[in-house]
Amino acid sequence: MEELSKIKGIGPKIVSNLNKLNIYNTYDLLTYYPYRYNMLNRTTLSNTIDNPGLITGVIESDVKVAYIRRNFNSLNFRIITENKIVKVVIFNRAFMKNNLIRGKEISLIGKYNNKTNSFVASDIKFEVIDKPTIESVYHLTSGITSKQLNKLINSVPSYNIDDYIPSIYSEKYNFIDKSSAISILHNPSDIKLLKQAKLRTIYEEFFTFMFKMNYLKYKRTINNIGLKREVDKSKVDEFINSLPFKLTEDQETSVNDIYRDLVSPQRMNRLLLGDVGSGKTIVATIGLYINYLGGYQGALMAPTEVLAVQHYETLTKLFKDLKIGLLVGSLKASEKKKVIEKLRLGEIDILIGTHAILSDNVEFNNLGLVITDEQHRFGVNQRNILQNKGTLTDVIYMSATPIPRTYALALYGDMDISLIKSKPANRKEIVTMVKKESEIKDVLENMWNELKSGHQIYVVAPLIEDEEDSDLNDIKKLKDNYVKAFGSKVNIDILHGKMSKIEKNRVMEEYKNGHIQILISTTVIEVGIDVKNATVMAIYNSERFGLATLHQLRGRVGRNDLTSYCYLICDKDIDRLKVLEESNDGFYISEKDFEMRGEGDLFGIRQSGDMAFKVGDIRRDYKILMQTKKDSEEYLKNGHVDNNYQNIMKNLDFNN
Ligand code: ADP
Ligand code: MG
C-alpha cells in the first residue's frame, strides 16, 4: 500500500479528487471497483431505431453549441455513416466541443430517428470501437472521468496484496487469485472471466465480514468479563408500574433480557430489534435506569441532533431525580465544556447525544452502559470507540431495521438479539393508499378533515428545490401549493437537511408543540421523530424510495389510538408499493423487499458503515453469504486464528 502521490501521473489536484471518492492510498484505488459495465458492440444505424446502440462515423460538419437554459445545452453536428449524412444531437456535452473535429472518426451511443434522419446520442467515444468491448463505469465526482480513473488504476505498480481467503477455500472453490481478479474487475475482456472475478471478490468480502462476526462471538465466549451490578429489582418494577401504559409482552421480554445481562457478570452485546413505533425507547430507558441503580453512568447515542434532543426531553420528564446531560454539536463551546466536566466528575448520570459523544475529550467517570439508537446509521468503528470508553461497558444497539431472521442471524452474528415484534395494543393500522397526483384533491380533502380535528400532517418530497431536468416534486414548490390550497390560517413550514441545526430544532419544536400544522420535508424526518398528534402523511414521488424508507417514514404517524393515513403519491404503476397498502408489519415488508430482489434499498443496510460491501449484495448474493458463514465458522472451529486473521482484525479496527 502506498500513498497516492507516489504514483507517476498523480498530482495534488488528482489526489484531492480521489480523496473525494474516499480513495486515500493505492489499495483504496485498486479496490475502487466499477459499479457497472457497458457492453460496447458496433451495430448498424437501422438497429438503433428501437433500442439504443453503438455506431461509428466521421464528423462531416462544424459543431454548433446551443445554450438552451441554465444547465442545459446541446451540441449539433453531422456525421457520415453507412455512406449517409446523419444529423447528431447530444445534450449537456458542451465541454466536448473542441474534441469534435471535422474529419475525425468517432463512436456514438444512442438512438436513430429515421423520420428526421437524426441520431440522439447519449454518449460519444473518441475512438473507433469495431470489436466487442466491455467498458468499466465508476461512481465519480466531477473532475475525473471513468476512463481517466481506469487509467490511473492501471498505472498502480503491482505489489503483494493480502488475500484473505484461506487457501483451503480457494482450492475448494477453484478461485482465481486476487491480483488477477482485481485486474479483471477493472479491465474485463470477457463476461465469463468477469463473473469469476466477481464471485471471488464477493466471497472474500463476505468471508472476512463473517469471520469477524464469528471471531467476536468467539472472543466473547472465552473472555467474557463485564460489570456485575447489585440492583434493587423492586425499584425497577416500581418505575415500570409508574408508566402511563403497560409494556407489551415483547417489551417485557426484552427488559428481562437486559436486566439479566446487566446483573450477570458477562458483558452484554445486545441488539434490540423492533419495527418503527414498537416502543424500543422505553425499553432502552429502563435499561439505563437499571444501570443507574447498579451505580453506573449510562449513555444514549442518537444519529441526529433532533432525535437526541427528543430523547433528552423524554428522559428528563421520566427521571426527575436523575441528572441527565445533553451533548450535541450545536451547543456553545462553554456549555459543552461544562457538560464534559460534569461527566468526568460523575455529576451526570445519563448522557444523551450525537456523535459528539465520541470525541476524544469526552471522558466518563464510570460508564456502565452504552446504547446506540438506529444502529444501522453508525459504522462499526464508531460503535467500537464508544464501547471502549469504558473497558467493561455493556452495549445495546437499537435498530428499526426489521430484516428477515436468517439475515439477522448472519449479519448480527456477534450479538444477542431481543426482538420486539408486536406493537402497543392501542395502535390502529395506518390506512395506506397509493394515489396519482391527479387524485390529490381526495388527499387534500382528508387532510382538511384531519386539520379540523386538530391533527397534524407530514408531507414528504424527494427534492429541496427545483432542479433542472427533473420533474420530481420539491418541498419549496409544495409549500407554495399547500399554502394556496389551505390558506394562511393553516400554519405550514418546511424542514430539510441544508437548514442550520438551530433552524431545524426550531421547526421540530414548533411542530411538536402543534404550532406548525403541516410540515413539508425531505426524508430528514425519517428517523425516530415522535409526534403523537400527527395522523396524515403524504409522500410525493414515492416510487423514488425503497419499501424500507417508506415504511420508516410512515411510522411517523399512527403513534396513538387515532386512525392515521399514509398516501403514497406516485404517477407510475409500481407493484411494490402495494405491499405497503397490504401490510403495516415491518418484518413482513422486509421479507417481501428481499423477495423482490433488485429493487428497494434493503432497509438502509447497503449504506451503513458496517455492511457497505463493495461488490457483494447480501440479497442477490445470499447463497454466497450463507456459504461464507458456514465456511468461516468451520475455519474458526478448526483453530485457524492465524496471523493473517489477526491482521484483518487489526486493519478493520475491530480488535479491542
Ligand atoms: P420506536 O421503537 O420506533 O423507537 P418509540 O420508542 O418511539 O418507538 O415508541 C413510540 C411511541 O409509543 C412512544 O410515544 C412511546 O411512548 C409509546 N409506547 C411505547 N411503549 C408503549 C406501550 N407499551 N403502550 C403504549 N404506548 C407505548
Ligand atoms: Mg426510536
XYZ file of C-alpha atoms and ligand atoms in Angstrom:
684
model
C 0.000 0.000 0.000
C 1.390 3.375 -0.963
C 0.444 6.982 -0.883
C -1.310 8.205 -3.988
C 1.145 10.988 -4.629
C 3.934 8.420 -5.085
C 2.342 7.193 -8.284
C 3.518 8.630 -11.551
C 0.977 10.971 -13.066
C -0.884 11.714 -9.851
C -0.522 15.305 -8.729
C -2.139 17.172 -5.838
C -5.231 18.001 -7.861
C -5.942 14.369 -8.711
C -5.196 13.378 -5.121
C -7.844 15.754 -3.885
C -10.310 14.468 -6.475
C -9.618 10.900 -5.415
C -9.985 11.808 -1.749
C -13.489 12.966 -2.538
C -14.191 9.397 -3.553
C -12.710 8.143 -0.259
C -9.622 6.917 -2.063
C -6.551 7.631 0.063
C -3.975 5.082 -0.996
C -3.178 2.596 -3.708
C -5.181 -0.131 -2.023
C -8.295 2.049 -1.997
C -7.641 2.861 -5.615
C -7.257 -0.739 -6.706
C -10.379 -1.779 -4.858
C -12.479 1.073 -6.170
C -14.406 -1.199 -8.488
C -16.680 -0.207 -11.362
C -20.312 -0.239 -10.368
C -21.416 -1.040 -13.885
C -20.077 -2.228 -17.211
C -21.097 -1.052 -20.660
C -21.130 -3.670 -23.350
C -19.974 -1.811 -26.441
C -20.656 -3.567 -29.692
C -20.904 -1.805 -33.039
C -24.168 -2.160 -34.863
C -25.948 -0.650 -37.865
C -27.931 2.559 -37.895
C -31.226 0.784 -38.508
C -30.612 -1.402 -35.464
C -30.649 1.661 -33.242
C -34.143 2.825 -34.129
C -35.917 0.939 -31.358
C -33.112 0.288 -28.904
C -30.012 2.362 -28.284
C -26.858 1.057 -29.863
C -23.345 1.989 -30.881
C -22.414 3.249 -34.337
C -19.286 4.825 -35.766
C -18.983 7.690 -38.170
C -16.808 10.520 -39.465
C -17.588 14.082 -38.433
C -18.673 15.981 -41.512
C -19.520 19.482 -40.250
C -18.646 22.123 -37.709
C -20.181 21.762 -34.274
C -22.849 24.161 -33.082
C -23.484 24.706 -29.390
C -26.864 25.924 -28.207
C -27.304 27.112 -24.638
C -30.973 26.411 -24.112
C -31.304 27.402 -20.492
C -29.229 27.285 -17.324
C -27.501 23.909 -17.042
C -28.959 22.805 -20.331
C -27.198 22.882 -23.683
C -26.961 20.907 -26.876
C -24.305 20.105 -29.458
C -25.353 19.670 -33.083
C -23.268 18.353 -35.968
C -23.373 15.878 -38.850
C -21.578 12.617 -39.470
C -21.139 10.292 -42.394
C -22.011 6.738 -41.583
C -23.002 3.899 -43.897
C -22.443 6.346 -46.783
C -25.140 8.593 -45.457
C -25.149 12.002 -43.835
C -26.898 11.922 -40.468
C -27.644 14.762 -38.047
C -26.399 14.244 -34.499
C -27.561 15.914 -31.304
C -26.239 15.370 -27.809
C -27.327 17.248 -24.684
C -25.223 18.787 -21.938
C -21.889 17.965 -23.552
C -20.818 21.489 -24.458
C -17.426 20.667 -22.965
C -16.820 18.151 -25.769
C -16.995 20.758 -28.481
C -13.277 21.183 -29.002
C -12.709 17.476 -29.397
C -15.264 17.126 -32.154
C -13.151 17.981 -35.135
C -14.261 17.683 -38.738
C -12.826 14.558 -40.348
C -12.387 12.676 -37.067
C -13.871 9.192 -36.743
C -15.821 8.638 -33.530
C -18.242 6.201 -31.911
C -21.690 7.278 -30.802
C -24.151 5.603 -28.482
C -27.805 6.440 -28.842
C -30.922 6.074 -30.957
C -31.637 6.876 -34.605
C -34.805 8.553 -35.753
C -35.215 7.619 -39.417
C -38.059 10.109 -39.990
C -35.946 13.130 -39.091
C -32.685 11.422 -40.073
C -31.150 12.371 -36.728
C -29.223 10.457 -34.145
C -29.790 11.419 -30.497
C -26.618 10.431 -28.742
C -26.313 9.728 -25.031
C -22.563 9.351 -25.191
C -19.657 9.822 -27.548
C -16.365 7.905 -27.568
C -13.378 9.491 -29.252
C -12.210 6.255 -30.752
C -13.459 3.697 -33.204
C -14.947 0.749 -31.437
C -15.011 -2.003 -34.006
C -14.874 -5.106 -31.857
C -16.978 -6.011 -28.779
C -15.592 -4.143 -25.792
C -16.534 -4.062 -22.119
C -16.217 -0.620 -20.640
C -15.867 -0.062 -16.886
C -18.056 2.619 -15.363
C -17.194 4.060 -11.965
C -19.044 6.231 -9.487
C -17.411 9.616 -9.889
C -17.251 13.154 -8.706
C -16.662 15.896 -11.195
C -13.096 16.436 -12.213
C -12.372 12.884 -13.225
C -13.850 10.561 -15.833
C -14.265 6.791 -15.765
C -11.636 6.479 -18.409
C -9.106 8.568 -16.502
C -9.797 6.680 -13.319
C -9.362 3.382 -15.083
C -6.053 4.588 -16.459
C -4.851 5.655 -13.018
C -5.814 2.307 -11.562
C -3.917 0.506 -14.286
C -0.837 2.568 -13.548
C -0.581 1.371 -9.949
C 2.558 -0.746 -9.800
C 1.772 -4.310 -8.803
C 2.556 -5.274 -5.241
C 1.593 -8.038 -2.888
C -1.970 -7.610 -1.754
C -3.090 -9.693 1.204
C -5.508 -12.368 0.165
C -7.968 -13.083 2.945
C -9.445 -16.238 1.511
C -7.770 -19.154 3.277
C -6.105 -21.488 0.814
C -8.338 -24.424 1.712
C -11.302 -22.489 0.373
C -9.540 -21.019 -2.653
C -8.647 -24.554 -3.595
C -12.032 -25.979 -2.777
C -13.829 -23.460 -4.993
C -11.074 -23.109 -7.528
C -10.938 -19.333 -7.204
C -8.692 -17.233 -9.393
C -6.007 -15.351 -7.466
C -6.641 -11.941 -6.005
C -4.485 -9.735 -8.181
C -5.884 -11.283 -11.354
C -9.381 -10.747 -10.017
C -8.707 -7.087 -9.322
C -7.259 -6.574 -12.750
C -10.207 -8.322 -14.414
C -12.741 -6.285 -12.471
C -11.226 -3.110 -13.881
C -10.448 -4.378 -17.372
C -12.702 -7.288 -18.189
C -12.094 -8.907 -21.541
C -14.999 -11.305 -21.414
C -18.068 -11.938 -19.331
C -17.077 -15.351 -18.104
C -13.867 -14.099 -16.553
C -15.682 -11.113 -15.108
C -18.112 -13.428 -13.358
C -15.279 -15.449 -11.873
C -13.538 -12.324 -10.658
C -16.723 -11.032 -9.074
C -17.531 -14.303 -7.385
C -14.113 -14.453 -5.824
C -14.212 -10.874 -4.656
C -17.670 -11.209 -3.168
C -16.654 -14.386 -1.407
C -13.655 -12.658 0.126
C -15.688 -9.674 1.246
C -18.339 -11.820 2.874
C -15.821 -14.239 4.323
C -13.897 -11.507 6.126
C -17.112 -9.991 7.395
C -18.473 -13.295 8.624
C -15.174 -14.286 10.101
C -15.143 -11.019 12.007
C -18.579 -11.750 13.411
C -17.666 -15.246 14.418
C -14.373 -14.146 15.848
C -16.010 -11.506 18.023
C -18.553 -14.004 19.234
C -15.818 -16.484 19.997
C -13.799 -13.895 21.878
C -16.823 -13.067 23.950
C -17.225 -16.675 24.997
C -13.615 -17.202 26.039
C -13.012 -13.841 27.612
C -16.288 -12.535 28.750
C -15.939 -10.358 31.774
C -18.311 -7.499 32.319
C -19.804 -5.472 35.111
C -21.860 -7.247 37.732
C -24.439 -4.994 39.301
C -26.442 -5.174 42.510
C -29.851 -3.855 41.570
C -32.969 -3.439 43.673
C -35.487 -5.090 41.362
C -38.454 -3.631 43.198
C -37.359 -0.162 42.142
C -37.294 -1.234 38.521
C -40.800 -2.682 38.838
C -41.978 0.445 40.566
C -40.713 2.542 37.669
C -42.352 0.281 35.094
C -45.633 0.440 37.001
C -45.490 4.216 37.083
C -45.513 4.438 33.277
C -48.732 5.671 31.665
C -49.011 2.404 29.703
C -48.470 -1.288 30.172
C -45.451 -2.794 28.452
C -46.180 -5.164 25.598
C -45.161 -8.766 26.011
C -42.140 -8.336 23.727
C -41.079 -5.200 25.582
C -41.271 -7.106 28.846
C -39.202 -9.966 27.473
C -36.616 -7.504 26.169
C -36.447 -5.717 29.525
C -35.897 -9.076 31.207
C -33.115 -9.940 28.735
C -31.415 -6.656 29.526
C -31.904 -6.963 33.280
C -30.439 -10.455 33.238
C -27.417 -9.276 31.285
C -26.808 -6.255 33.490
C -26.824 -8.149 36.785
C -24.784 -11.036 35.408
C -21.002 -10.788 35.259
C -20.930 -11.244 31.471
C -20.585 -8.337 29.180
C -23.735 -7.507 27.243
C -23.670 -7.052 23.491
C -27.291 -6.970 22.529
C -29.298 -5.894 19.531
C -32.758 -4.560 20.290
C -34.543 -5.077 17.016
C -38.044 -3.745 16.575
C -40.242 -2.163 13.989
C -40.825 1.601 13.983
C -43.191 2.551 16.773
C -42.764 -0.741 18.575
C -41.520 1.120 21.642
C -37.810 0.488 21.796
C -37.028 3.765 23.510
C -38.798 2.893 26.713
C -37.021 -0.459 26.841
C -33.694 1.296 26.421
C -34.693 3.801 29.064
C -35.449 1.059 31.546
C -32.048 -0.404 30.716
C -30.414 2.924 31.539
C -32.339 3.020 34.805
C -31.246 -0.484 35.805
C -27.679 0.525 35.028
C -28.082 3.664 37.126
C -29.473 1.704 40.060
C -26.421 -0.532 39.727
C -24.240 2.521 40.268
C -23.000 3.378 36.790
C -23.256 6.173 34.270
C -25.094 5.486 31.039
C -25.026 6.964 27.550
C -27.545 7.098 24.756
C -26.322 7.988 21.291
C -28.690 9.071 18.507
C -27.880 9.584 14.837
C -29.297 13.100 14.612
C -29.442 16.093 16.865
C -33.223 16.357 16.566
C -33.528 12.828 17.836
C -31.020 13.327 20.630
C -32.938 16.355 21.856
C -36.152 14.373 21.746
C -34.651 11.562 23.814
C -33.296 14.129 26.225
C -36.722 15.628 26.741
C -38.333 12.211 27.212
C -35.788 11.103 29.788
C -35.783 14.370 31.692
C -39.525 14.025 32.135
C -39.324 10.378 33.190
C -36.463 10.750 35.649
C -36.999 13.840 37.744
C -34.353 12.790 40.287
C -31.615 11.780 37.872
C -29.045 14.086 36.397
C -29.411 13.918 32.631
C -26.933 15.631 30.330
C -27.164 16.601 26.677
C -24.147 16.820 24.414
C -24.744 17.835 20.813
C -22.799 19.711 18.161
C -24.805 22.904 18.291
C -24.107 23.624 21.986
C -21.883 26.597 22.683
C -18.296 25.687 23.448
C -18.666 26.857 27.032
C -21.788 24.739 27.519
C -20.074 21.723 26.056
C -17.172 22.214 28.380
C -19.464 22.309 31.362
C -21.210 19.085 30.387
C -17.919 17.324 29.767
C -16.547 18.452 33.109
C -19.619 17.261 34.965
C -19.474 13.972 33.169
C -15.913 13.400 34.209
C -16.701 14.196 37.825
C -19.639 11.793 37.802
C -22.166 14.591 38.186
C -24.147 13.337 35.210
C -25.973 10.023 35.462
C -27.108 9.647 31.890
C -25.598 11.403 28.890
C -27.570 11.802 25.701
C -26.043 12.974 22.491
C -24.998 12.561 18.899
C -21.591 11.625 17.561
C -20.235 14.451 19.663
C -20.166 11.879 22.452
C -17.407 10.143 20.549
C -14.861 12.937 20.621
C -11.673 12.214 22.483
C -12.159 14.865 25.096
C -15.332 13.238 26.391
C -14.430 11.177 29.406
C -16.829 9.329 31.629
C -16.414 8.793 35.332
C -17.699 5.241 35.385
C -19.531 4.328 32.226
C -21.546 1.146 32.554
C -23.955 1.046 29.630
C -23.947 2.490 26.148
C -26.989 2.452 23.905
C -26.976 3.471 20.262
C -30.274 4.262 18.608
C -30.852 3.357 14.951
C -27.616 1.458 14.969
C -27.534 0.849 11.217
C -26.633 4.502 10.780
C -23.418 4.139 12.682
C -20.362 2.401 11.399
C -18.604 -0.369 13.251
C -15.712 1.860 14.157
C -17.853 4.484 15.810
C -19.623 1.821 17.778
C -16.313 0.454 18.857
C -14.932 3.742 20.068
C -17.944 4.223 22.265
C -17.784 0.728 23.628
C -14.160 1.272 24.525
C -14.873 4.358 26.562
C -15.368 2.025 29.488
C -13.378 -1.171 29.464
C -16.161 -3.479 30.545
C -19.082 -1.471 29.287
C -22.298 -3.205 28.329
C -23.735 -2.276 24.961
C -27.196 -2.229 23.418
C -27.772 -1.439 19.760
C -31.267 -0.437 18.771
C -32.412 -0.903 15.226
C -35.687 -0.302 13.460
C -34.470 -2.298 10.529
C -36.562 -5.388 10.535
C -34.709 -7.855 8.390
C -35.614 -11.473 7.799
C -34.472 -13.709 10.584
C -31.915 -15.679 8.613
C -30.171 -12.458 7.617
C -30.309 -11.055 11.118
C -28.645 -14.149 12.480
C -25.908 -13.912 9.878
C -25.292 -10.174 9.874
C -25.560 -9.641 13.599
C -23.962 -12.955 14.421
C -21.807 -11.449 17.160
C -24.744 -10.142 19.170
C -27.599 -11.490 21.197
C -30.903 -10.362 19.796
C -34.039 -9.135 21.549
C -36.921 -8.872 19.154
C -39.945 -6.600 19.549
C -42.419 -7.871 17.003
C -45.722 -6.695 18.399
C -46.797 -3.078 18.612
C -48.532 -1.434 21.569
C -52.140 -2.588 21.662
C -53.631 0.868 21.283
C -52.289 1.191 17.754
C -54.589 1.195 14.778
C -53.377 0.118 11.375
C -52.213 3.009 9.265
C -54.580 3.239 6.308
C -52.268 3.331 3.314
C -53.257 4.234 -0.237
C -51.363 4.707 -3.468
C -52.654 7.842 -5.238
C -51.917 9.561 -8.520
C -51.015 13.249 -8.460
C -54.228 13.885 -10.360
C -56.138 12.468 -7.386
C -54.538 14.899 -4.971
C -57.915 16.522 -4.289
C -59.048 13.445 -2.327
C -55.899 13.632 -0.286
C -56.247 17.336 0.430
C -59.862 16.828 1.424
C -58.947 14.265 4.027
C -56.087 16.457 5.235
C -58.572 19.241 5.722
C -60.775 16.999 7.851
C -57.856 15.938 9.988
C -56.714 19.531 10.447
C -60.211 20.441 11.588
C -59.961 17.722 14.243
C -56.781 19.409 15.409
C -54.381 16.841 13.970
C -51.109 17.395 12.165
C -49.688 16.404 8.815
C -46.381 15.386 7.299
C -45.669 15.902 3.610
C -42.511 14.388 2.162
C -40.836 15.036 -1.194
C -37.532 13.931 -2.709
C -36.052 17.345 -3.535
C -35.429 20.538 -1.584
C -35.803 22.858 -4.545
C -36.472 22.621 -8.226
C -33.696 21.054 -10.252
C -33.308 21.407 -13.990
C -34.014 18.237 -15.904
C -36.059 16.805 -13.077
C -39.797 16.502 -12.834
C -39.700 15.411 -9.221
C -41.544 17.374 -6.578
C -39.593 19.678 -4.331
C -40.586 20.938 -0.907
C -40.391 24.632 -1.797
C -42.877 24.242 -4.623
C -45.103 22.025 -2.485
C -45.096 24.625 0.239
C -46.452 27.197 -2.221
C -49.096 24.745 -3.396
C -50.172 23.877 0.129
C -50.335 27.499 1.181
C -52.562 28.096 -1.843
C -54.724 25.100 -1.011
C -55.147 25.706 2.717
C -54.848 29.451 3.001
C -52.956 31.469 5.530
C -54.863 30.240 8.580
C -53.088 26.900 8.430
C -49.505 27.078 9.575
C -47.181 25.390 7.090
C -43.410 25.102 7.315
C -40.528 23.180 5.809
C -37.656 21.066 7.110
C -34.591 19.810 5.243
C -31.008 18.812 5.742
C -29.488 22.031 4.446
C -31.064 24.158 7.171
C -28.941 25.131 10.126
C -29.208 22.992 13.247
C -30.814 25.848 15.114
C -33.450 26.314 12.416
C -34.135 22.586 12.306
C -34.565 22.430 16.045
C -36.905 25.392 15.985
C -39.113 23.844 13.307
C -39.194 20.486 15.102
C -40.032 22.210 18.360
C -42.899 24.139 16.751
C -44.192 21.018 15.087
C -44.067 19.105 18.356
C -45.972 21.766 20.249
C -48.574 21.914 17.493
C -47.838 25.399 16.223
C -46.838 24.084 12.807
C -49.725 22.062 11.396
C -48.304 20.863 8.109
C -44.638 20.002 7.935
C -43.221 19.633 4.447
C -39.849 17.975 4.437
C -37.339 15.712 2.813
C -36.610 12.362 4.410
C -34.781 14.013 7.313
C -37.811 13.204 9.434
C -37.315 9.538 8.762
C -35.521 8.709 11.934
C -37.331 8.324 15.203
C -39.397 11.504 15.392
C -42.294 11.041 17.775
C -45.248 13.424 17.414
C -48.356 11.604 18.568
C -50.803 14.130 17.149
C -49.725 13.573 13.539
C -52.255 11.496 11.627
C -51.591 12.062 7.936
C -48.536 11.533 5.830
C -48.289 12.157 2.108
C -45.166 11.004 0.306
C -44.638 12.510 -3.146
C -42.778 10.587 -5.849
C -42.913 7.577 -3.613
C -41.582 5.471 -6.481
C -38.253 7.070 -5.655
C -37.996 5.470 -2.253
C -37.394 1.918 -1.209
C -40.024 -0.009 0.710
C -37.918 0.276 3.792
C -37.669 4.028 3.726
C -41.373 4.352 3.001
C -42.233 2.095 5.884
C -39.933 4.021 8.205
C -41.439 7.300 7.081
C -44.944 6.004 7.546
C -44.025 5.050 11.092
C -44.085 8.768 11.984
C -47.880 8.620 12.016
C -50.139 6.169 13.827
C -48.460 6.802 17.146
C -51.695 6.944 19.132
C -55.181 5.459 19.102
C -56.470 7.629 16.234
C -56.840 6.348 12.698
C -53.910 7.552 10.635
C -53.433 7.788 6.878
C -50.483 7.416 4.593
C -50.750 8.486 0.945
C -48.137 7.178 -1.419
C -48.331 9.645 -4.265
C -46.990 8.210 -7.438
C -47.868 8.512 -11.106
C -46.267 5.250 -12.092
C -47.652 1.782 -11.618
C -45.304 0.356 -9.107
C -46.236 -3.061 -7.798
C -44.067 -2.991 -4.766
C -45.971 -0.045 -3.292
C -48.934 -2.393 -2.941
C -47.038 -4.266 -0.272
C -47.381 -1.193 1.909
C -51.112 -0.977 1.230
C -51.370 -4.583 2.326
C -49.364 -4.530 5.485
C -48.110 -2.488 8.416
C -45.756 -5.183 9.608
C -42.128 -4.247 9.051
C -40.925 -7.810 9.227
C -43.419 -8.914 6.567
C -42.464 -5.950 4.390
C -38.805 -6.750 4.716
C -39.437 -10.349 3.651
C -41.217 -9.012 0.568
C -38.471 -6.495 -0.025
C -35.952 -9.302 -0.006
C -38.092 -11.402 -2.331
C -38.379 -8.624 -4.880
C -34.692 -8.565 -5.419
C -33.082 -5.834 -7.387
C -35.258 -3.067 -6.124
C -35.542 -1.274 -2.852
C -32.920 -0.049 -0.504
C -32.787 -3.038 1.767
C -33.720 -1.082 4.819
C -30.741 1.149 4.533
C -28.279 -1.623 5.084
C -26.274 -1.023 1.950
C -25.304 2.456 3.000
C -24.456 1.596 6.555
C -20.894 1.685 7.689
C -20.604 -1.892 8.766
C -22.245 -3.588 5.840
C -21.178 -1.498 2.927
C -19.796 -4.237 0.756
C -18.028 -3.092 -2.348
C -19.126 -5.806 -4.705
C -21.331 -8.123 -2.714
C -25.037 -7.597 -2.343
C -26.471 -9.522 0.559
C -29.734 -10.149 -1.237
C -28.513 -11.004 -4.683
C -25.591 -12.977 -3.310
C -27.468 -14.617 -0.485
C -26.080 -18.063 -1.239
C -22.504 -16.854 -1.102
C -23.269 -15.057 2.145
C -24.578 -18.192 3.766
C -21.711 -20.269 2.421
C -19.151 -17.888 3.901
C -20.993 -18.018 7.204
C -20.598 -21.771 7.215
C -17.015 -21.741 5.984
C -15.835 -19.085 8.405
C -17.392 -20.895 11.348
C -15.696 -24.089 10.296
C -12.414 -22.291 9.792
C -12.542 -20.781 13.253
C -13.576 -24.063 14.846
C -10.550 -25.720 13.319
C -8.359 -23.349 15.243
C -7.296 -21.150 12.369
C -6.983 -17.858 14.180
C -3.660 -17.361 12.492
C -1.614 -14.246 11.889
C -3.394 -13.481 8.685
C -6.629 -13.057 10.538
C -5.167 -11.227 13.473
C -4.140 -8.833 10.764
C -7.612 -8.449 9.358
C -8.904 -7.669 12.793
C -6.279 -5.022 13.226
C -6.886 -3.458 9.850
C -10.574 -3.318 10.393
C -10.125 -1.705 13.764
C -12.217 -4.412 15.248
C -9.787 -5.845 17.743
C -10.455 -4.127 21.010
P -39.515 3.134 18.265
O -39.451 1.670 18.531
O -39.858 3.453 16.850
O -38.297 3.854 18.742
P -40.779 4.626 20.300
O -39.942 4.104 21.366
O -40.502 5.990 19.797
O -40.756 3.634 19.078
O -42.296 4.500 20.765
C -43.340 5.034 20.036
C -44.381 5.603 20.963
O -45.081 4.553 21.631
C -43.833 6.477 22.062
O -44.607 7.621 22.115
C -43.976 5.655 23.312
O -44.190 6.466 24.446
C -45.182 4.805 23.014
N -45.184 3.495 23.678
C -44.113 2.709 23.909
N -44.492 1.552 24.502
C -45.828 1.609 24.652
C -46.801 0.708 25.191
N -46.456 -0.459 25.713
N -48.098 1.101 25.156
C -48.451 2.283 24.627
N -47.588 3.180 24.104
C -46.281 2.847 24.111
Mg -36.743 5.004 18.221
